[in-house]
mmCIF file of C-alpha atoms in Angstrom:
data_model
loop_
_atom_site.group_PDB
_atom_site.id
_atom_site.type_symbol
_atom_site.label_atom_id
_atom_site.label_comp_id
_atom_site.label_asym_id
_atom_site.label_seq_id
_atom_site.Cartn_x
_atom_site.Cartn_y
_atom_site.Cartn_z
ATOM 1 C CA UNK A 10 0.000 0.000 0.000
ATOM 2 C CA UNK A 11 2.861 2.250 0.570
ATOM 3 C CA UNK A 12 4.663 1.684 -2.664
ATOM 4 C CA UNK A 13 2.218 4.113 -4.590
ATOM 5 C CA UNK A 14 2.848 6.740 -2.278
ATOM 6 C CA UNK A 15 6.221 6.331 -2.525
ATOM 7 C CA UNK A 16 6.102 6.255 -6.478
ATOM 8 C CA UNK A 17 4.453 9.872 -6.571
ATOM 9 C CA UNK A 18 6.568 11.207 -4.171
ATOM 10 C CA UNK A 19 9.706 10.184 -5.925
ATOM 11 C CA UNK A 20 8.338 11.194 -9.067
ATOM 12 C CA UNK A 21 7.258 14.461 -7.618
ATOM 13 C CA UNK A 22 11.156 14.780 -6.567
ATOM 14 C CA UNK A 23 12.387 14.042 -10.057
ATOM 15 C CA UNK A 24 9.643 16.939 -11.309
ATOM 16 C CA UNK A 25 11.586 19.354 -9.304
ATOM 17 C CA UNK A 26 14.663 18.257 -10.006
ATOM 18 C CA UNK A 27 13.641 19.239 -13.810
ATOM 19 C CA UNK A 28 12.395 22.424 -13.088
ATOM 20 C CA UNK A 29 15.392 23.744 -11.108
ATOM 21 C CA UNK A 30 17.485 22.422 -14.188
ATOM 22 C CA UNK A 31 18.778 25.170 -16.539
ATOM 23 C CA UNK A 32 17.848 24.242 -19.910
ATOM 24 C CA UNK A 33 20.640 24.569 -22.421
ATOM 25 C CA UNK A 34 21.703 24.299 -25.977
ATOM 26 C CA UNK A 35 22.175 20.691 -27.303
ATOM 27 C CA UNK A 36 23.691 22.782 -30.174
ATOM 28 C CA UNK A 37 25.756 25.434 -29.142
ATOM 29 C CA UNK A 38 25.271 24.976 -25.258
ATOM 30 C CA UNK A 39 23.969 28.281 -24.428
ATOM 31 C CA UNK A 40 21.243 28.470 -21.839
ATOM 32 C CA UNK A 41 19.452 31.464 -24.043
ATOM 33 C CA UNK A 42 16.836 29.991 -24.153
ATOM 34 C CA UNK A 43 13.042 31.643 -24.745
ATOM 35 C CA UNK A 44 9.928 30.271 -24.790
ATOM 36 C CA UNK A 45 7.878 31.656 -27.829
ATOM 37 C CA UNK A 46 4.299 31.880 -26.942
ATOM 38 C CA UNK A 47 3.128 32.535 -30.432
ATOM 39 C CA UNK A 48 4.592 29.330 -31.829
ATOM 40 C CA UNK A 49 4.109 27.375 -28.871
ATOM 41 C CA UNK A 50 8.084 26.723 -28.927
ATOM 42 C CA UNK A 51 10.942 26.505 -26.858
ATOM 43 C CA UNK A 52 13.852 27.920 -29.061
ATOM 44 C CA UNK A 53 17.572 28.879 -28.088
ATOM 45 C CA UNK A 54 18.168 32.747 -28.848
ATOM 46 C CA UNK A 55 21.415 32.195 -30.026
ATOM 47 C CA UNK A 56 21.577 29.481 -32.885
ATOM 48 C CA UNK A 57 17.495 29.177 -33.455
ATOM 49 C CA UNK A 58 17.477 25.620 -32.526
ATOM 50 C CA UNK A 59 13.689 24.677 -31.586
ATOM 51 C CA UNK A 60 14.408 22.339 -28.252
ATOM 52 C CA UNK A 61 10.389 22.035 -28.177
ATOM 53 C CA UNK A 62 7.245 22.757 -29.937
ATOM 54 C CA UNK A 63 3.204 22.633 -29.819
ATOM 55 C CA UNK A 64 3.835 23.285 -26.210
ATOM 56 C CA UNK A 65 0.200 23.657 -23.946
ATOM 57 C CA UNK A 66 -0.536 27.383 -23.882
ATOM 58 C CA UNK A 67 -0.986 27.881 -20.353
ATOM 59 C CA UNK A 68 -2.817 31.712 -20.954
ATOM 60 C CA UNK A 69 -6.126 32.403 -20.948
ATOM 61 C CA UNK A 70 -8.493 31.500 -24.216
ATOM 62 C CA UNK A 71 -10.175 34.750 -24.550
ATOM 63 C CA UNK A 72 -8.382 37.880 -26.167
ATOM 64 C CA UNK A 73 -9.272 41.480 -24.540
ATOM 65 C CA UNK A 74 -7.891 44.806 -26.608
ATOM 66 C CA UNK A 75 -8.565 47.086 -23.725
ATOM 67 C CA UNK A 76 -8.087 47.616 -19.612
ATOM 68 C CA UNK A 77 -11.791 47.617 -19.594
ATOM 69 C CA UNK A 78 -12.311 44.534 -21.292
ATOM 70 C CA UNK A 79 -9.805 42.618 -19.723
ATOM 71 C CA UNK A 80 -11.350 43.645 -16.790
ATOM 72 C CA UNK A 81 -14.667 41.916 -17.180
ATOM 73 C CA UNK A 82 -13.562 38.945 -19.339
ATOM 74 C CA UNK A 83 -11.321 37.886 -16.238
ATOM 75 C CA UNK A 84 -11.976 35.454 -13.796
ATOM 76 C CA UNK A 85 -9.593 36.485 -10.573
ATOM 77 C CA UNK A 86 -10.881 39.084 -8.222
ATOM 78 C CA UNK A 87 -8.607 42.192 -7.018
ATOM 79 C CA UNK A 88 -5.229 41.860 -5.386
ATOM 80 C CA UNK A 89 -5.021 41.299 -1.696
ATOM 81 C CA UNK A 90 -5.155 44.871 -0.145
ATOM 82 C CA UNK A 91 -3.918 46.068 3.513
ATOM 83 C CA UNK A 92 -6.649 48.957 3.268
ATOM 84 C CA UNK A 93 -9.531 46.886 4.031
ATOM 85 C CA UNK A 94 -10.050 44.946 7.464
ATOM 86 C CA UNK A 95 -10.555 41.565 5.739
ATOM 87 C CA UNK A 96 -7.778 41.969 3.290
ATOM 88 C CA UNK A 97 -10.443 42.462 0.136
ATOM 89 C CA UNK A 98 -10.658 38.570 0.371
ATOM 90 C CA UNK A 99 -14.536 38.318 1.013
ATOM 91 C CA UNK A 100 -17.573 38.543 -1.403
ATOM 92 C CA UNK A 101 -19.407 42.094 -1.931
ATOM 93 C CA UNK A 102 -22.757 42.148 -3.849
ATOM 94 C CA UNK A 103 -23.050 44.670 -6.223
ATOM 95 C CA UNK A 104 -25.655 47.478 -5.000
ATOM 96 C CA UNK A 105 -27.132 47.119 -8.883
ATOM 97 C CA UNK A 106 -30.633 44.626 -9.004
ATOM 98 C CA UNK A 107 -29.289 42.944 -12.622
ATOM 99 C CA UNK A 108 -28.982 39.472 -13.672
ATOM 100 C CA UNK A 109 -25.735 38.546 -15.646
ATOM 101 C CA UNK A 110 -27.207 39.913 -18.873
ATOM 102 C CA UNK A 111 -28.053 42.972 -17.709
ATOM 103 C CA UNK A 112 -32.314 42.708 -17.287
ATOM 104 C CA UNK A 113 -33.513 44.113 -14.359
ATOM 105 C CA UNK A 114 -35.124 41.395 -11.503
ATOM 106 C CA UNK A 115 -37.799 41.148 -10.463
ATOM 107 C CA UNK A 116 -39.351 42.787 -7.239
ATOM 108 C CA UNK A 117 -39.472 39.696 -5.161
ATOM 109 C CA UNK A 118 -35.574 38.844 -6.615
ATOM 110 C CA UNK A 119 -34.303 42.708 -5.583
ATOM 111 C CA UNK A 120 -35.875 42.455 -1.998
ATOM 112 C CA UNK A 121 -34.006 39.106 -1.916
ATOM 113 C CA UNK A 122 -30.801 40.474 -3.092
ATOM 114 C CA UNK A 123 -31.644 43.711 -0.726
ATOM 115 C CA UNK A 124 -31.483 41.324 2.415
ATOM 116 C CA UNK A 125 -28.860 39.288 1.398
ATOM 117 C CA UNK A 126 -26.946 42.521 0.811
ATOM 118 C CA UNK A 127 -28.097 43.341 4.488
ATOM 119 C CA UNK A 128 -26.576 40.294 6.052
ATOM 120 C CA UNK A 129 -23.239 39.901 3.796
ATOM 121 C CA UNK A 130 -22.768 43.468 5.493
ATOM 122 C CA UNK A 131 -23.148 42.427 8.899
ATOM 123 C CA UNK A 132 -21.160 39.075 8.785
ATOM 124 C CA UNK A 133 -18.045 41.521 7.164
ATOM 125 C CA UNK A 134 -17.320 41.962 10.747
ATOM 126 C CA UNK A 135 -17.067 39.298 13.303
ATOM 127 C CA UNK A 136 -16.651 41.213 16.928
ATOM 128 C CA UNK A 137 -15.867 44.675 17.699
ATOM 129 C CA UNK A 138 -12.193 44.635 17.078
ATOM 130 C CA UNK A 139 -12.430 43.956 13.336
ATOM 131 C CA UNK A 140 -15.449 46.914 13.388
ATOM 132 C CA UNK A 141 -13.112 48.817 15.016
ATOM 133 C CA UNK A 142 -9.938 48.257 12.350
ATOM 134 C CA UNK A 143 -12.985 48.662 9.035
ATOM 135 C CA UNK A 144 -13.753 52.204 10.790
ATOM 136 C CA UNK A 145 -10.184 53.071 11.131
ATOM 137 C CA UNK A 146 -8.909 51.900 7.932
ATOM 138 C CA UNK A 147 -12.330 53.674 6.175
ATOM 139 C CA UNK A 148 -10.959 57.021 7.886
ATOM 140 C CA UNK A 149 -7.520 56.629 6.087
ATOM 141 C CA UNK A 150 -8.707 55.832 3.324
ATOM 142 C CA UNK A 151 -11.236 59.115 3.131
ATOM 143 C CA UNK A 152 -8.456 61.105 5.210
ATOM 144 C CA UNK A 153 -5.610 59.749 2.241
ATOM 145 C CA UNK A 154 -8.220 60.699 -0.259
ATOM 146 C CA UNK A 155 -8.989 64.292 1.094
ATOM 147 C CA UNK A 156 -4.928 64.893 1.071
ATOM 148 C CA UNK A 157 -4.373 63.618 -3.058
ATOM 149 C CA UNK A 158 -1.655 61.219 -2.147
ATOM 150 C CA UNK A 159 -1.310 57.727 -4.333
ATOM 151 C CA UNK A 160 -2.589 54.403 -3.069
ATOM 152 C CA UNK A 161 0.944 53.262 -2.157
ATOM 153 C CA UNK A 162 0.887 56.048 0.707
ATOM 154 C CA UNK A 163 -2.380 54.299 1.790
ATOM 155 C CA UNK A 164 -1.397 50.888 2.023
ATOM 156 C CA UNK A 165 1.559 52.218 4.278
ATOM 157 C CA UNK A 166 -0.621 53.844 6.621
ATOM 158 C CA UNK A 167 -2.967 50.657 6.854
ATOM 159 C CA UNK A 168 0.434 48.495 7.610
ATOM 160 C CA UNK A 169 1.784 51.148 10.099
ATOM 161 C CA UNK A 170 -2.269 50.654 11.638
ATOM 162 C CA UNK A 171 -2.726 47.216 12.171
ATOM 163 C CA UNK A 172 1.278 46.845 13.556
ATOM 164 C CA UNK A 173 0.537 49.394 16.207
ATOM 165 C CA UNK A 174 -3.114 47.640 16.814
ATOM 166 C CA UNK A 175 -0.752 44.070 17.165
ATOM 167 C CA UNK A 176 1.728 45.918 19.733
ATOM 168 C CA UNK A 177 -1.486 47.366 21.462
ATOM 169 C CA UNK A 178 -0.401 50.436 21.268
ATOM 170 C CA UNK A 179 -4.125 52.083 20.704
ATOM 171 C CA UNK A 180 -5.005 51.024 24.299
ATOM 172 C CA UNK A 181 -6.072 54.722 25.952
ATOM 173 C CA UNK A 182 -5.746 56.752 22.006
ATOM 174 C CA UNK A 183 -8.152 57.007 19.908
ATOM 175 C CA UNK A 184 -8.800 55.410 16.734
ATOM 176 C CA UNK A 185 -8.740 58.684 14.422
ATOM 177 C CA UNK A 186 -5.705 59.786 16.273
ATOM 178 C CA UNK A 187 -3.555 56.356 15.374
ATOM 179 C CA UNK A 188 -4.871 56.658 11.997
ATOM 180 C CA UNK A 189 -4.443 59.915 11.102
ATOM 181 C CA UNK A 190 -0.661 59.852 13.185
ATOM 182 C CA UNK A 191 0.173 56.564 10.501
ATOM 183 C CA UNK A 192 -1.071 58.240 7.534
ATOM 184 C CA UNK A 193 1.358 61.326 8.758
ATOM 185 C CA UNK A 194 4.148 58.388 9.313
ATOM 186 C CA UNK A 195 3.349 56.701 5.825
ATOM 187 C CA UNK A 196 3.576 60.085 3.852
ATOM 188 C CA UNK A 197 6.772 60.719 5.900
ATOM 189 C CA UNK A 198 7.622 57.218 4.533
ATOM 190 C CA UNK A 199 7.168 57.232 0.924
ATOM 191 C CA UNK A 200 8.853 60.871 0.794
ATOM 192 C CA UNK A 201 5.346 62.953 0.085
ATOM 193 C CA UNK A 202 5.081 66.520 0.493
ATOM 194 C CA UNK A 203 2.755 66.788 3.702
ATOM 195 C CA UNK A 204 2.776 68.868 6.757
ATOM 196 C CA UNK A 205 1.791 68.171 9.822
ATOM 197 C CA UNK A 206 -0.746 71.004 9.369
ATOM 198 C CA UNK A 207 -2.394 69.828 6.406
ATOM 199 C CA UNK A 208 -2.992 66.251 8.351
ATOM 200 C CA UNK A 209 -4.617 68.017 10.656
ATOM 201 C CA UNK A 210 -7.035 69.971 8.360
ATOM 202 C CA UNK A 211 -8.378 66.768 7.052
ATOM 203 C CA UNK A 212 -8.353 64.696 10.295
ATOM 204 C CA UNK A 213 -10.625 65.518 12.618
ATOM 205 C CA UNK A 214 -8.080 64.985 15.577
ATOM 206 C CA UNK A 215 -6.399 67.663 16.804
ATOM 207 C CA UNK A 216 -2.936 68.980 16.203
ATOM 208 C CA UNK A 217 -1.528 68.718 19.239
ATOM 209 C CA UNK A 218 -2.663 65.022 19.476
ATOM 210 C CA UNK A 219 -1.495 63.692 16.293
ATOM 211 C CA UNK A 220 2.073 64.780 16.829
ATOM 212 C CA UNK A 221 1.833 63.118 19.760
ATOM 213 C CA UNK A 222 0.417 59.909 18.853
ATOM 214 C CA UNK A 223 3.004 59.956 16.009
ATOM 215 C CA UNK A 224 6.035 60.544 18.136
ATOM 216 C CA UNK A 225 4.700 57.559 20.222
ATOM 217 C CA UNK A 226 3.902 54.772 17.730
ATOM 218 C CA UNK A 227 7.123 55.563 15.704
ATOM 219 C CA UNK A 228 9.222 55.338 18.477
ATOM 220 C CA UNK A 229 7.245 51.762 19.404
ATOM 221 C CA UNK A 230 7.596 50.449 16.297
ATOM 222 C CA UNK A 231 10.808 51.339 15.497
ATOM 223 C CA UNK A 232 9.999 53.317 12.106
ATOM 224 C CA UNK A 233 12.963 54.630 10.699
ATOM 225 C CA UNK A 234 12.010 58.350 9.349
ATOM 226 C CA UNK A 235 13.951 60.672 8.105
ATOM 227 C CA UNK A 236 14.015 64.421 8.510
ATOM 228 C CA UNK A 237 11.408 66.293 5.886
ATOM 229 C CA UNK A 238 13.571 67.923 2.833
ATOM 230 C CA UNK A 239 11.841 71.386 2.189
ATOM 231 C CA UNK A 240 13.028 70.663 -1.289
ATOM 232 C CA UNK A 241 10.218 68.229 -1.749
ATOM 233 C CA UNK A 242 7.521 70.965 -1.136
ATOM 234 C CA UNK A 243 8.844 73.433 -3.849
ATOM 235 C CA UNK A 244 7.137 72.032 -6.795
ATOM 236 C CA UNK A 245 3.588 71.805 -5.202
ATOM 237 C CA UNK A 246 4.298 75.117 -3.837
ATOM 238 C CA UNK A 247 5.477 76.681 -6.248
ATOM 239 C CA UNK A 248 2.613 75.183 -8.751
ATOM 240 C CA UNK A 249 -0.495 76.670 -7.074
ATOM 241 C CA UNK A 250 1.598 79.799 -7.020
ATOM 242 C CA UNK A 251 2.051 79.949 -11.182
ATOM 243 C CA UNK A 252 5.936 80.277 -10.587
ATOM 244 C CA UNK A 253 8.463 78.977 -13.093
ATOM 245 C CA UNK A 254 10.721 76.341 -13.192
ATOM 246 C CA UNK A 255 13.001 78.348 -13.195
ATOM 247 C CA UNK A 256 11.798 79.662 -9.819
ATOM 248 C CA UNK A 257 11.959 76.087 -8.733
ATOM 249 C CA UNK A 258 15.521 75.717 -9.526
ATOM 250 C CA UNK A 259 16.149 78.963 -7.711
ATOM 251 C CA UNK A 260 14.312 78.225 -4.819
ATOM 252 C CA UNK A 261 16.395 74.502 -4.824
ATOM 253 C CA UNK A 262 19.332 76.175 -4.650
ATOM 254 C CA UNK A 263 18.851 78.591 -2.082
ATOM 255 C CA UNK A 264 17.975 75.803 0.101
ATOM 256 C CA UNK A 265 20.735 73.780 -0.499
ATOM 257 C CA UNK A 266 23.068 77.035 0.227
ATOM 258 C CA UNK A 267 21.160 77.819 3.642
ATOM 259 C CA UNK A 268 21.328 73.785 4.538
ATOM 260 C CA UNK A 269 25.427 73.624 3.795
ATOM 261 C CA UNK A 270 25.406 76.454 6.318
ATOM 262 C CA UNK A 271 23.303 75.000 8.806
ATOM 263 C CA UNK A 272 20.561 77.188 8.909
ATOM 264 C CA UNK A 273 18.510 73.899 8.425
ATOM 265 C CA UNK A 274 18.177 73.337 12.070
ATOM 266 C CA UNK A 275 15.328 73.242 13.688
ATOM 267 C CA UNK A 276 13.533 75.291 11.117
ATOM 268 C CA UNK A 277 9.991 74.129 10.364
ATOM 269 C CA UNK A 278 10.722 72.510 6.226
ATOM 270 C CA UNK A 279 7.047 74.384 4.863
ATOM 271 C CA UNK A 280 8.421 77.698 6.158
ATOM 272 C CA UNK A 281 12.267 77.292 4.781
ATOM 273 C CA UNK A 282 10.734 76.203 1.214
ATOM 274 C CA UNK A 283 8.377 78.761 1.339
ATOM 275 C CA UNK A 284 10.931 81.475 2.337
ATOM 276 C CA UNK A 285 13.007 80.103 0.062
ATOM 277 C CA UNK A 286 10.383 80.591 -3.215
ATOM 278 C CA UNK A 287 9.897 84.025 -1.969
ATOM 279 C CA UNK A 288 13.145 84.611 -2.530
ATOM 280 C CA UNK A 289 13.555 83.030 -5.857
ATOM 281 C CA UNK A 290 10.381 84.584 -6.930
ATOM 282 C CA UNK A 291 12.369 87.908 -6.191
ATOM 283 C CA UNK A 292 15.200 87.296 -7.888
ATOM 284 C CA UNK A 293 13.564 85.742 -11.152
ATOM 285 C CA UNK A 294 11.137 88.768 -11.653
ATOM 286 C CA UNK A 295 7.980 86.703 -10.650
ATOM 287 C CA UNK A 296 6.883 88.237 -7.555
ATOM 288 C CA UNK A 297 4.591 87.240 -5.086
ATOM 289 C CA UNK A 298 3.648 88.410 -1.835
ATOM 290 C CA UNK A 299 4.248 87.459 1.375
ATOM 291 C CA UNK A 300 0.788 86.717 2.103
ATOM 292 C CA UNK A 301 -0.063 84.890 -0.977
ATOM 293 C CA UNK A 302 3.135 82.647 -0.390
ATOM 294 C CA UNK A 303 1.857 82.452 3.409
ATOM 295 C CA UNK A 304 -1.744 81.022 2.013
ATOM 296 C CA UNK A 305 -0.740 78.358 -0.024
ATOM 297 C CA UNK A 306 2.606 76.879 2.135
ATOM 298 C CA UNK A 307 -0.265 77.460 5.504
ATOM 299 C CA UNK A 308 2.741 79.280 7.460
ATOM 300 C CA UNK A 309 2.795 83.068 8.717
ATOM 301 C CA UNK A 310 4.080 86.137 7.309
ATOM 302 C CA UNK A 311 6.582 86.293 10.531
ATOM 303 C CA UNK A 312 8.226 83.115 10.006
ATOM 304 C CA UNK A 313 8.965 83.915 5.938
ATOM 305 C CA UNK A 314 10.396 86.916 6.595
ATOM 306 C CA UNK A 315 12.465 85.250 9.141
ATOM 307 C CA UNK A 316 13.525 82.825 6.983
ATOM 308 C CA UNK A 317 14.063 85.134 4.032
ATOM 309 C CA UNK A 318 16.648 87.083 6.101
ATOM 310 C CA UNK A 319 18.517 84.048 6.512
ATOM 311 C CA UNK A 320 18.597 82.841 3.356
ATOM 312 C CA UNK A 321 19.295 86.349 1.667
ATOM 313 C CA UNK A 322 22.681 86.709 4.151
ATOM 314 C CA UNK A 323 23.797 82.554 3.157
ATOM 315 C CA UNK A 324 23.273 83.257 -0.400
ATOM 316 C CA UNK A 325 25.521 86.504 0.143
ATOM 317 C CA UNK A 326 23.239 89.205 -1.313
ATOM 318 C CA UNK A 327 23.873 91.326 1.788
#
């Protein structure tokens, strides 16, 4: 009884032996060698030998021209996703009361769908905890939204989330407050221009609290951030002003003067780069205001002036 067992296992062996094989030239001996889907043949690149042909086409039998169709002609469901509590792996019923082809059911059908619909909702969730993680992850998600930053930024924040809900380190915080402190943390991560301040404007946490909620839960977890570059803020900056590029380059290297001199130093990053496109907007013949610089990097007329000394005396225009 055991032999058969044995049999398949030894013959599962020798399969992987095969596959971990390189496959190379009788020919010439290179190991160039492609697999041609077209033909359905295994051919080395370098003399043209065919090793194998009317190989199995392992692809899929239908042919799609656009995104949209191959959208609907295939038959896997979305990637695995850290934004949603249950990883996008269970089943959502669309909100739409169609059949496959697109007729409209019938009103007995729709109240069916309606409460099954009802109840897919409520089994999403099996105890408060994973209620807890769909609200928080829903609030970076609209938060992440509100602040225009890419989906990579998101999935960051939902990782940084559910390792500080692991470590327990929500016990006493609220839930905004984590999740709006690990969306600050993930845009901090992924290098994208945003403040502190503008976190706050979307959140509806207070400032105070989400610096400190973020100070705690990267220190916890160990998250290795670097300090912001006000460089990174000149281009949206300096776009909702209507500046130049070559403003931009100006204001770059004004920054990188005033850093080598180590007026960098506990400066706030929004107020050196907007300082710093003040300047360049000076110096380039674009002017703008103080205020109107003020409004758009959210920092006060004070601090650019400040800053603008600063920067003027590095660059050695005084």
């Amino acid at each position: 009884m055991e032999r058969p067992s044995r049999e398949r296992q030894r013959e599962s062996e020798d399969e992987e032996e095969s596959a971990d094989e390189v496959l190379t030239c009788p020919e010439c001996g290179s190991d160039e060698v492609v697999t041609d889907d077209d033909q359905g043949e295994l051919v080395c690149d370098d003399c043209g030998l065919v090793l194998d042909e009317r190989q199995i086409d392992r692809g899929p039998e239908w042919r799609a021209f656009n995104h949209s169709e191959r959208q609907s002609k295939s038959r896997v469901g979305a990637p695995i996703t850290e934004t949603m509590h249950d990883r996008g792996l269970t089943t959502t019923i669309d909100w739409k009361d169609k059949d496959a082809y697109g007729r409209s059911l019938s009103s007995e059908k729709r109240s069916q769908m309606h409460r099954l619909r009802k109840w897919q909702e409520r089994i999403r969730t099996k105890d408060a905890g994973e209620r807890n993680l769909q609200f928080a992850l829903s609030e970076v998600d609209r938060m992440a939204s509100a602040l225009g930053v890419p989906r990579s930024v998101r999935e960051v924040a939902s990782v940084i989330y559910r390792r500080a809900l692991n470590e327990d380190l929500i016990r006493g915080r609220s839930i905004e407050g984590v999740a709006t402190a690990a969306l600050y943390a993930a845009c901090r991560q992924e290098g994208i221009p945003r403040s502190l301040d503008e976190v706050a404007e979307v959140s509806r946490v207070p400032q105070k609290e989400i610096g400190r909620t973020y100070r705690y839960i990267s220190q916890e977890l160990g998250l290795e951030l670097k300090p912001v570059d006000p460089k990174q803020f000149v281009p949206r900056f300096a776009s909702e002003l209507g500046l130049s590029e070559e403003v931009q380059s100006k204001a770059t290297e004004i920054i990188d003067v005033s850093a080598e001199q180590g007026l960098l130093s506990g400066k706030s990053p929004t107020g050196f780069a907007a300082a710093a496109i003040y300047a360049a907007s000076l110096l380039c013949n674009e002017k703008k205001t103080q205020r109107e610089v003020a409004d758009v990097a959210q920092v006060t007329e004070v601090t650019i002036r400040n800053r603008y000394q600063e920067q003027i005396e590095a660059m050695g225009f005084r």
